[in-house]
Amino acid sequence: FMLVAGMEVDLSAVWRQGRSAVTVSLSGLLLPFAAGFGLAWASPRVLGAEPGADPLVFALFFATALAISALPVIVRTLLDLDLFRSDLGMVVVPAAIVNDVIGWVTFAFVIGMADARHADTPLLVTLLGTVAFFVLMLTIVRWALDFLLPRLHAFASWPGGVLGFTATFGLLAGALTEWLGVHSVFGAFVFGVAIGDSRHLRERTRATLDQFVSFVFAPLFFATVGLRVNLLRHFDPALVAVVLAVAVAGKVAGGTLGARLSGIAPRQAWAIGVALTSRGAMEIILGLLALRLGIIGERLFVALVVMALVTSVLTGPVLAWLLRSKKPRRCLDFVVARAFLPGLVADTKEDVIRALSTAVAEAHGLDAARVEAAVLERERLMSTGLEKGVAVPHARLEGLTGPVVAVATCDRGVEFDAVDGSPCRIVVLILTPAADD
């Protein structure tokens, strides 16, 4: 999962944004980190630290847990709101990238401090080795991967060759960082960054690996989380409220402050702060690792899971409200499988409209005769046959709560009195509420 998350990191986006991305990222990282560290240092037992846990390690973990963001969730939220390629998206994504890299480097060291297996590794070796690994991965290894990928595409079977290569070296990178004294997730993440930055990594390969992880490994991972912890028994409302409040306030305040320091307008600055609050699966992975090592107890783990879910779910609606933006409307949002008629055999456009009216009525619980009458009435005013074999019969109907779409393909073609005189082979029936322009 961390390998795939690393592949979504676009280093060039950070260089393009430069100062604004770094300012927003550091402010959005340091403010929640400081708030989390201070709270955990002052009252570790209240926050659910395990008896015998190192106070410094616990405070550093809690601070890191509040400081990181979930880049995959942020990207998907921005795409859903059509903001990914906007000015706001071009600041949020690079800031989240810097945020993630710094956060996971810090967490890797925290895990190294807590894991007894690394107790014999000198701190200087861990520190210098991790820095060297990080620099080599993002320079020499990244260039080597850029050289190797075209040859893999040319001489290895697709997608097995590239997928096997990526998974194998991702595991080796994780093993190397584990040997250096930091957690394996850091190695996998950095290798993902290195290979994901190559211009030769095909989008199909990236999507295949992402889907394989998302549909096979991720469900197994989250199932083990559910089996390990009784979420209801360990749910502490007071602790959940504190964690959620500090996590949201710290991120929003930090991101907004950094955006304002970069000269961004107030409303946009608040939106940037809100966008960075998403924690997603990153938070759950981080919490589970800490739980396994005995840094935190189950009460705090459940609080972190709830915080991750709430921040991920609320980010989109709050962003839309802040920016007064509406989700773009797409035709496919309003068509269902039962309202698609491939290979329809019909002699006249009235036959096509009748078949589509019946299909859409059955799919959406409408009166087929009423739909057909409304569409034919509109058709009598002017033909809806367009050019190149496409027709869009349509009507407004009282009582609809949203647009309704049905589609038919007519292989033989049907005369629709089109503008260019050609028979129509694709017919799209569109019904809208009476007041919906």
GROMACS .gro file of C-alpha atoms in nm:
model
  437
    1PHE     CA    1   0.000   0.000   0.000
    2MET     CA    2   0.283   0.241   0.085
    3LEU     CA    3   0.458   0.150  -0.241
    4VAL     CA    4   0.147   0.249  -0.437
    5ALA     CA    5   0.108   0.565  -0.226
    6GLY     CA    6   0.468   0.658  -0.311
    7MET     CA    7   0.400   0.609  -0.683
    8GLU     CA    8   0.140   0.887  -0.665
    9VAL     CA    9   0.402   1.139  -0.549
   10ASP     CA   10   0.493   1.380  -0.829
   11LEU     CA   11   0.828   1.540  -0.739
   12SER     CA   12   0.819   1.774  -1.038
   13ALA     CA   13   0.502   1.932  -0.897
   14VAL     CA   14   0.697   2.031  -0.584
   15TRP     CA   15   0.970   2.200  -0.789
   16ARG     CA   16   0.713   2.382  -1.003
   17GLN     CA   17   0.532   2.530  -0.702
   18GLY     CA   18   0.852   2.595  -0.504
   19ARG     CA   19   0.811   2.840  -0.219
   20SER     CA   20   0.432   2.828  -0.179
   21ALA     CA   21   0.421   2.447  -0.161
   22VAL     CA   22   0.705   2.429   0.092
   23THR     CA   23   0.559   2.712   0.304
   24VAL     CA   24   0.210   2.559   0.315
   25SER     CA   25   0.352   2.212   0.380
   26LEU     CA   26   0.587   2.313   0.663
   27SER     CA   27   0.324   2.528   0.832
   28GLY     CA   28   0.062   2.253   0.792
   29LEU     CA   29   0.309   2.003   0.936
   30LEU     CA   30   0.475   2.195   1.222
   31LEU     CA   31   0.164   2.343   1.384
   32PRO     CA   32  -0.025   2.013   1.435
   33PHE     CA   33   0.307   1.842   1.521
   34ALA     CA   34   0.377   2.094   1.797
   35ALA     CA   35   0.018   2.074   1.929
   36GLY     CA   36   0.025   1.694   1.930
   37PHE     CA   37   0.369   1.672   2.093
   38GLY     CA   38   0.278   1.919   2.368
   39LEU     CA   39  -0.049   1.743   2.447
   40ALA     CA   40   0.105   1.394   2.447
   41TRP     CA   41   0.406   1.501   2.654
   42ALA     CA   42   0.186   1.670   2.915
   43SER     CA   43  -0.073   1.393   2.953
   44PRO     CA   44   0.031   1.062   2.791
   45ARG     CA   45  -0.194   0.843   3.009
   46VAL     CA   46  -0.503   1.052   2.927
   47LEU     CA   47  -0.434   0.997   2.555
   48GLY     CA   48  -0.398   0.623   2.595
   49ALA     CA   49  -0.022   0.560   2.615
   50GLU     CA   50   0.061   0.203   2.713
   51PRO     CA   51   0.213   0.154   3.061
   52GLY     CA   52   0.589   0.141   3.026
   53ALA     CA   53   0.590   0.318   2.688
   54ASP     CA   54   0.874   0.567   2.639
   55PRO     CA   55   0.720   0.917   2.690
   56LEU     CA   56   0.939   1.069   2.417
   57VAL     CA   57   0.854   0.797   2.164
   58PHE     CA   58   0.482   0.826   2.246
   59ALA     CA   59   0.487   1.206   2.215
   60LEU     CA   60   0.675   1.188   1.883
   61PHE     CA   61   0.433   0.927   1.750
   62PHE     CA   62   0.122   1.124   1.849
   63ALA     CA   63   0.269   1.441   1.700
   64THR     CA   64   0.346   1.262   1.372
   65ALA     CA   65   0.000   1.104   1.364
   66LEU     CA   66  -0.159   1.450   1.377
   67ALA     CA   67   0.087   1.599   1.127
   68ILE     CA   68   0.064   1.363   0.828
   69SER     CA   69  -0.191   1.383   0.547
   70ALA     CA   70  -0.324   1.119   0.308
   71LEU     CA   71  -0.209   1.212  -0.042
   72PRO     CA   72  -0.426   0.950  -0.224
   73VAL     CA   73  -0.743   1.072  -0.048
   74ILE     CA   74  -0.657   1.439  -0.113
   75VAL     CA   75  -0.596   1.373  -0.483
   76ARG     CA   76  -0.923   1.182  -0.522
   77THR     CA   77  -1.119   1.452  -0.339
   78LEU     CA   78  -0.975   1.725  -0.563
   79LEU     CA   79  -1.050   1.519  -0.874
   80ASP     CA   80  -1.408   1.462  -0.759
   81LEU     CA   81  -1.459   1.836  -0.708
   82ASP     CA   82  -1.285   1.920  -1.040
   83LEU     CA   83  -1.015   2.111  -0.847
   84PHE     CA   84  -0.711   1.894  -0.918
   85ARG     CA   85  -0.577   2.112  -1.200
   86SER     CA   86  -0.693   2.440  -1.046
   87ASP     CA   87  -0.462   2.692  -0.876
   88LEU     CA   88  -0.574   2.550  -0.541
   89GLY     CA   89  -0.496   2.192  -0.645
   90MET     CA   90  -0.153   2.294  -0.772
   91VAL     CA   91  -0.066   2.416  -0.420
   92VAL     CA   92  -0.239   2.146  -0.214
   93VAL     CA   93  -0.092   1.842  -0.392
   94PRO     CA   94   0.278   1.947  -0.377
   95ALA     CA   95   0.229   2.058  -0.014
   96ALA     CA   96   0.078   1.717   0.070
   97ILE     CA   97   0.372   1.547  -0.104
   98VAL     CA   98   0.629   1.734   0.107
   99ASN     CA   99   0.412   1.675   0.413
  100ASP     CA  100   0.398   1.299   0.349
  101VAL     CA  101   0.770   1.260   0.283
  102ILE     CA  102   0.873   1.448   0.600
  103GLY     CA  103   0.603   1.278   0.807
  104TRP     CA  104   0.700   0.927   0.704
  105VAL     CA  105   1.073   0.996   0.751
  106THR     CA  106   0.994   1.112   1.106
  107PHE     CA  107   0.769   0.815   1.173
  108ALA     CA  108   1.031   0.573   1.043
  109PHE     CA  109   1.273   0.703   1.306
  110VAL     CA  110   1.008   0.686   1.578
  111ILE     CA  111   0.941   0.322   1.491
  112GLY     CA  112   1.315   0.255   1.490
  113MET     CA  113   1.341   0.400   1.841
  114ALA     CA  114   1.053   0.186   1.967
  115ASP     CA  115   1.133  -0.146   1.799
  116ALA     CA  116   1.353  -0.368   2.016
  117ARG     CA  117   1.491  -0.539   1.704
  118HIS     CA  118   1.675  -0.217   1.623
  119ALA     CA  119   1.811  -0.155   1.971
  120ASP     CA  120   2.159  -0.273   1.868
  121THR     CA  121   2.178  -0.043   1.567
  122PRO     CA  122   2.374   0.275   1.656
  123LEU     CA  123   2.168   0.592   1.611
  124LEU     CA  124   2.439   0.751   1.393
  125VAL     CA  125   2.433   0.448   1.157
  126THR     CA  126   2.054   0.470   1.132
  127LEU     CA  127   2.059   0.844   1.070
  128LEU     CA  128   2.338   0.850   0.811
  129GLY     CA  129   2.217   0.530   0.646
  130THR     CA  130   1.862   0.660   0.608
  131VAL     CA  131   1.979   0.992   0.463
  132ALA     CA  132   2.208   0.809   0.219
  133PHE     CA  133   1.925   0.570   0.122
  134PHE     CA  134   1.684   0.859   0.066
  135VAL     CA  135   1.931   1.059  -0.148
  136LEU     CA  136   2.044   0.758  -0.354
  137MET     CA  137   1.686   0.645  -0.418
  138LEU     CA  138   1.582   0.986  -0.551
  139THR     CA  139   1.894   1.035  -0.766
  140ILE     CA  140   2.097   0.735  -0.892
  141VAL     CA  141   1.826   0.471  -0.839
  142ARG     CA  142   1.560   0.695  -0.995
  143TRP     CA  143   1.778   0.749  -1.303
  144ALA     CA  144   1.855   0.376  -1.322
  145LEU     CA  145   1.483   0.293  -1.307
  146ASP     CA  146   1.416   0.546  -1.582
  147PHE     CA  147   1.679   0.362  -1.794
  148LEU     CA  148   1.550   0.010  -1.712
  149LEU     CA  149   1.174   0.056  -1.754
  150PRO     CA  150   1.169   0.092  -2.137
  151ARG     CA  151   1.378  -0.227  -2.164
  152LEU     CA  152   1.142  -0.410  -1.929
  153HIS     CA  153   0.849  -0.301  -2.144
  154ALA     CA  154   1.032  -0.420  -2.455
  155PHE     CA  155   1.162  -0.758  -2.338
  156ALA     CA  156   0.939  -0.870  -2.046
  157SER     CA  157   0.578  -0.985  -2.065
  158TRP     CA  158   0.315  -0.726  -1.978
  159PRO     CA  159   0.204  -0.666  -1.707
  160GLY     CA  160   0.381  -0.947  -1.523
  161GLY     CA  161   0.736  -0.832  -1.594
  162VAL     CA  162   0.702  -0.476  -1.467
  163LEU     CA  163   0.471  -0.573  -1.179
  164GLY     CA  164   0.711  -0.845  -1.062
  165PHE     CA  165   1.007  -0.609  -1.090
  166THR     CA  166   0.825  -0.331  -0.896
  167ALA     CA  167   0.697  -0.558  -0.618
  168THR     CA  168   1.031  -0.736  -0.574
  169PHE     CA  169   1.241  -0.421  -0.550
  170GLY     CA  170   0.978  -0.253  -0.332
  171LEU     CA  171   1.016  -0.540  -0.084
  172LEU     CA  172   1.397  -0.522  -0.108
  173ALA     CA  173   1.388  -0.148  -0.037
  174GLY     CA  174   1.170  -0.217   0.268
  175ALA     CA  175   1.411  -0.487   0.386
  176LEU     CA  176   1.705  -0.247   0.349
  177THR     CA  177   1.547   0.025   0.562
  178GLU     CA  178   1.447  -0.236   0.819
  179TRP     CA  179   1.814  -0.340   0.836
  180LEU     CA  180   1.916   0.026   0.875
  181GLY     CA  181   1.694   0.059   1.181
  182VAL     CA  182   1.381   0.226   1.040
  183HIS     CA  183   1.053   0.059   0.943
  184SER     CA  184   1.011  -0.121   0.610
  185VAL     CA  185   0.713   0.096   0.511
  186PHE     CA  186   0.955   0.386   0.464
  187GLY     CA  187   1.168   0.191   0.215
  188ALA     CA  188   0.865   0.081   0.014
  189PHE     CA  189   0.729   0.436   0.012
  190VAL     CA  190   1.057   0.591  -0.112
  191PHE     CA  191   1.099   0.323  -0.381
  192GLY     CA  192   0.743   0.402  -0.494
  193VAL     CA  193   0.839   0.770  -0.522
  194ALA     CA  194   1.149   0.680  -0.728
  195ILE     CA  195   0.976   0.450  -0.978
  196GLY     CA  196   0.657   0.659  -0.993
  197ASP     CA  197   0.859   0.963  -1.104
  198SER     CA  198   0.981   0.786  -1.421
  199ARG     CA  199   0.823   0.908  -1.743
  200HIS     CA  200   0.845   0.550  -1.873
  201LEU     CA  201   0.612   0.402  -1.610
  202ARG     CA  202   0.295   0.340  -1.810
  203GLU     CA  203  -0.033   0.455  -1.666
  204ARG     CA  204  -0.176   0.107  -1.728
  205THR     CA  205   0.099  -0.047  -1.515
  206ARG     CA  206   0.040   0.204  -1.236
  207ALA     CA  207  -0.337   0.143  -1.249
  208THR     CA  208  -0.296  -0.238  -1.251
  209LEU     CA  209  -0.069  -0.234  -0.945
  210ASP     CA  210  -0.300   0.013  -0.769
  211GLN     CA  211  -0.605  -0.206  -0.838
  212PHE     CA  212  -0.425  -0.524  -0.733
  213VAL     CA  213  -0.329  -0.367  -0.400
  214SER     CA  214  -0.667  -0.198  -0.352
  215PHE     CA  215  -0.876  -0.508  -0.425
  216VAL     CA  216  -0.656  -0.784  -0.280
  217PHE     CA  217  -0.408  -0.663  -0.017
  218ALA     CA  218  -0.593  -0.359   0.121
  219PRO     CA  219  -0.912  -0.554   0.213
  220LEU     CA  220  -0.699  -0.820   0.385
  221PHE     CA  221  -0.510  -0.550   0.574
  222PHE     CA  222  -0.826  -0.376   0.696
  223ALA     CA  223  -0.983  -0.709   0.784
  224THR     CA  224  -0.688  -0.780   1.015
  225VAL     CA  225  -0.744  -0.438   1.172
  226GLY     CA  226  -1.107  -0.528   1.242
  227LEU     CA  227  -1.010  -0.869   1.382
  228ARG     CA  228  -0.741  -0.724   1.605
  229VAL     CA  229  -0.940  -0.450   1.777
  230ASN     CA  230  -1.293  -0.436   1.915
  231LEU     CA  231  -1.386  -0.090   1.792
  232LEU     CA  232  -1.706  -0.062   1.996
  233ARG     CA  233  -1.560  -0.179   2.328
  234HIS     CA  234  -1.259   0.052   2.304
  235PHE     CA  235  -1.450   0.354   2.173
  236ASP     CA  236  -1.387   0.644   2.413
  237PRO     CA  237  -1.604   0.945   2.314
  238ALA     CA  238  -1.397   1.196   2.514
  239LEU     CA  239  -1.066   1.075   2.366
  240VAL     CA  240  -1.213   1.065   2.015
  241ALA     CA  241  -1.338   1.422   2.054
  242VAL     CA  242  -0.999   1.547   2.178
  243VAL     CA  243  -0.802   1.372   1.901
  244LEU     CA  244  -1.044   1.490   1.633
  245ALA     CA  245  -1.048   1.850   1.758
  246VAL     CA  246  -0.669   1.880   1.785
  247ALA     CA  247  -0.611   1.703   1.453
  248VAL     CA  248  -0.856   1.920   1.258
  249ALA     CA  249  -0.772   2.252   1.429
  250GLY     CA  250  -0.396   2.200   1.393
  251LYS     CA  251  -0.410   2.106   1.025
  252VAL     CA  252  -0.659   2.373   0.922
  253ALA     CA  253  -0.477   2.646   1.114
  254GLY     CA  254  -0.134   2.538   0.988
  255GLY     CA  255  -0.235   2.502   0.624
  256THR     CA  256  -0.429   2.829   0.626
  257LEU     CA  257  -0.142   3.019   0.788
  258GLY     CA  258   0.107   2.887   0.533
  259ALA     CA  259  -0.126   2.978   0.246
  260ARG     CA  260  -0.177   3.332   0.378
  261LEU     CA  261   0.201   3.374   0.418
  262SER     CA  262   0.231   3.275   0.051
  263GLY     CA  263  -0.008   3.555  -0.049
  264ILE     CA  264  -0.314   3.340  -0.119
  265ALA     CA  265  -0.659   3.497  -0.071
  266PRO     CA  266  -0.843   3.417   0.259
  267ARG     CA  267  -1.116   3.189   0.122
  268GLN     CA  268  -0.868   2.991  -0.089
  269ALA     CA  269  -0.629   2.975   0.210
  270TRP     CA  270  -0.898   2.824   0.433
  271ALA     CA  271  -0.978   2.573   0.157
  272ILE     CA  272  -0.611   2.468   0.141
  273GLY     CA  273  -0.607   2.416   0.518
  274VAL     CA  274  -0.922   2.201   0.498
  275ALA     CA  275  -0.790   1.999   0.202
  276LEU     CA  276  -0.480   1.896   0.400
  277THR     CA  277  -0.683   1.752   0.691
  278SER     CA  278  -0.760   1.420   0.514
  279ARG     CA  279  -0.582   1.131   0.691
  280GLY     CA  280  -0.732   0.824   0.525
  281ALA     CA  281  -0.565   0.484   0.533
  282MET     CA  282  -0.224   0.642   0.609
  283GLU     CA  283  -0.341   0.718   0.961
  284ILE     CA  284  -0.470   0.364   1.014
  285ILE     CA  285  -0.143   0.209   0.891
  286LEU     CA  286   0.057   0.437   1.118
  287GLY     CA  287  -0.169   0.361   1.417
  288LEU     CA  288  -0.162  -0.015   1.360
  289LEU     CA  289   0.219  -0.021   1.352
  290ALA     CA  290   0.232   0.176   1.677
  291LEU     CA  291  -0.026  -0.058   1.834
  292ARG     CA  292   0.177  -0.366   1.738
  293LEU     CA  293   0.491  -0.217   1.895
  294GLY     CA  294   0.311  -0.129   2.219
  295ILE     CA  295   0.352   0.249   2.180
  296ILE     CA  296  -0.024   0.311   2.205
  297GLY     CA  297  -0.324   0.127   2.346
  298GLU     CA  298  -0.643   0.022   2.175
  299ARG     CA  299  -0.840   0.327   2.296
  300LEU     CA  300  -0.608   0.566   2.112
  301PHE     CA  301  -0.593   0.340   1.808
  302VAL     CA  302  -0.974   0.347   1.778
  303ALA     CA  303  -0.968   0.726   1.818
  304LEU     CA  304  -0.715   0.752   1.534
  305VAL     CA  305  -0.929   0.528   1.311
  306VAL     CA  306  -1.237   0.741   1.376
  307MET     CA  307  -1.036   1.057   1.313
  308ALA     CA  308  -0.906   0.916   0.983
  309LEU     CA  309  -1.259   0.828   0.867
  310VAL     CA  310  -1.420   1.156   0.973
  311THR     CA  311  -1.153   1.380   0.821
  312SER     CA  312  -1.160   1.186   0.493
  313VAL     CA  313  -1.540   1.196   0.465
  314LEU     CA  314  -1.587   1.563   0.561
  315THR     CA  315  -1.308   1.719   0.353
  316GLY     CA  316  -1.499   1.711   0.022
  317PRO     CA  317  -1.830   1.862   0.143
  318VAL     CA  318  -1.653   2.132   0.350
  319LEU     CA  319  -1.432   2.225   0.052
  320ALA     CA  320  -1.735   2.249  -0.177
  321TRP     CA  321  -1.913   2.470   0.079
  322LEU     CA  322  -1.609   2.695   0.130
  323LEU     CA  323  -1.550   2.747  -0.242
  324ARG     CA  324  -1.921   2.759  -0.327
  325SER     CA  325  -1.845   2.500  -0.594
  326LYS     CA  326  -2.082   2.244  -0.739
  327LYS     CA  327  -1.983   1.895  -0.846
  328PRO     CA  328  -1.964   1.889  -1.228
  329ARG     CA  329  -2.263   1.716  -1.382
  330ARG     CA  330  -2.184   1.434  -1.625
  331CYS     CA  331  -2.419   1.238  -1.845
  332LEU     CA  332  -2.296   0.904  -1.707
  333ASP     CA  333  -2.404   1.009  -1.356
  334PHE     CA  334  -2.766   0.982  -1.472
  335VAL     CA  335  -2.774   0.668  -1.689
  336VAL     CA  336  -2.822   0.317  -1.545
  337ALA     CA  337  -2.768  -0.024  -1.703
  338ARG     CA  338  -3.143  -0.097  -1.734
  339ALA     CA  339  -3.185   0.219  -1.941
  340PHE     CA  340  -2.928   0.110  -2.202
  341LEU     CA  341  -3.064  -0.069  -2.509
  342PRO     CA  342  -2.784  -0.194  -2.736
  343GLY     CA  343  -2.874  -0.319  -3.084
  344LEU     CA  344  -3.234  -0.191  -3.072
  345VAL     CA  345  -3.437  -0.295  -3.378
  346ALA     CA  346  -3.683  -0.021  -3.476
  347ASP     CA  347  -3.838   0.112  -3.798
  348THR     CA  348  -3.930   0.467  -3.697
  349LYS     CA  349  -3.817   0.727  -3.447
  350GLU     CA  350  -4.151   0.684  -3.267
  351ASP     CA  351  -4.060   0.318  -3.210
  352VAL     CA  352  -3.721   0.419  -3.067
  353ILE     CA  353  -3.876   0.682  -2.837
  354ARG     CA  354  -4.140   0.432  -2.718
  355ALA     CA  355  -3.873   0.169  -2.636
  356LEU     CA  356  -3.654   0.422  -2.453
  357SER     CA  357  -3.953   0.567  -2.266
  358THR     CA  358  -4.050   0.219  -2.147
  359ALA     CA  359  -3.693   0.138  -2.038
  360VAL     CA  360  -3.645   0.463  -1.849
  361ALA     CA  361  -3.988   0.435  -1.686
  362GLU     CA  362  -3.914   0.083  -1.559
  363ALA     CA  363  -3.568   0.185  -1.435
  364HIS     CA  364  -3.687   0.493  -1.245
  365GLY     CA  365  -4.050   0.417  -1.155
  366LEU     CA  366  -4.207   0.662  -1.402
  367ASP     CA  367  -4.523   0.647  -1.616
  368ALA     CA  368  -4.407   0.523  -1.959
  369ALA     CA  369  -4.705   0.673  -2.146
  370ARG     CA  370  -4.647   1.014  -1.984
  371VAL     CA  371  -4.277   1.007  -2.071
  372GLU     CA  372  -4.347   0.905  -2.433
  373ALA     CA  373  -4.613   1.174  -2.476
  374ALA     CA  374  -4.385   1.449  -2.341
  375VAL     CA  375  -4.092   1.347  -2.563
  376LEU     CA  376  -4.307   1.318  -2.877
  377GLU     CA  377  -4.465   1.658  -2.807
  378ARG     CA  378  -4.116   1.811  -2.794
  379GLU     CA  379  -4.017   1.621  -3.109
  380ARG     CA  380  -4.308   1.774  -3.302
  381LEU     CA  381  -4.174   2.126  -3.236
  382MET     CA  382  -3.840   2.047  -3.403
  383SER     CA  383  -3.651   1.728  -3.476
  384THR     CA  384  -3.378   1.638  -3.227
  385GLY     CA  385  -3.173   1.450  -3.488
  386LEU     CA  386  -2.821   1.597  -3.494
  387GLU     CA  387  -2.531   1.529  -3.731
  388LYS     CA  388  -2.328   1.209  -3.780
  389GLY     CA  389  -2.597   0.965  -3.671
  390VAL     CA  390  -2.683   1.104  -3.326
  391ALA     CA  391  -3.027   1.203  -3.192
  392VAL     CA  392  -3.114   1.349  -2.850
  393PRO     CA  393  -3.493   1.336  -2.793
  394HIS     CA  394  -3.574   1.510  -2.465
  395ALA     CA  395  -3.846   1.659  -2.247
  396ARG     CA  396  -3.908   1.833  -1.915
  397LEU     CA  397  -4.120   1.646  -1.662
  398GLU     CA  398  -4.286   1.773  -1.347
  399GLY     CA  399  -4.200   1.570  -1.037
  400LEU     CA  400  -3.848   1.459  -1.138
  401THR     CA  401  -3.584   1.521  -0.873
  402GLY     CA  402  -3.291   1.504  -1.115
  403PRO     CA  403  -3.198   1.433  -1.477
  404VAL     CA  404  -3.269   1.087  -1.622
  405VAL     CA  405  -3.086   0.948  -1.926
  406ALA     CA  406  -3.147   0.645  -2.148
  407VAL     CA  407  -2.935   0.532  -2.444
  408ALA     CA  408  -3.007   0.310  -2.745
  409THR     CA  409  -2.789   0.200  -3.035
  410CYS     CA  410  -2.962   0.116  -3.364
  411ASP     CA  411  -2.728  -0.076  -3.594
  412ARG     CA  412  -2.947  -0.033  -3.905
  413GLY     CA  413  -3.007   0.335  -3.840
  414VAL     CA  414  -3.343   0.510  -3.799
  415GLU     CA  415  -3.469   0.813  -3.989
  416PHE     CA  416  -3.480   1.103  -3.740
  417ASP     CA  417  -3.502   1.397  -3.983
  418ALA     CA  418  -3.145   1.484  -3.884
  419VAL     CA  419  -2.970   1.808  -3.980
  420ASP     CA  420  -2.735   1.631  -4.224
  421GLY     CA  421  -3.000   1.385  -4.347
  422SER     CA  422  -2.815   1.076  -4.217
  423PRO     CA  423  -2.997   0.795  -4.028
  424CYS     CA  424  -2.940   0.797  -3.650
  425ARG     CA  425  -2.757   0.505  -3.488
  426ILE     CA  426  -2.708   0.649  -3.138
  427VAL     CA  427  -3.016   0.785  -2.959
  428VAL     CA  428  -2.990   0.949  -2.616
  429LEU     CA  429  -3.316   1.022  -2.435
  430ILE     CA  430  -3.283   1.297  -2.172
  431LEU     CA  431  -3.549   1.388  -1.916
  432THR     CA  432  -3.502   1.682  -1.679
  433PRO     CA  433  -3.707   1.840  -1.400
  434ALA     CA  434  -3.929   2.123  -1.521
  435ALA     CA  435  -3.718   2.391  -1.353
  436ASP     CA  436  -3.374   2.245  -1.431
  437ASP     CA  437  -3.199   2.436  -1.710
   0.00000   0.00000   0.00000
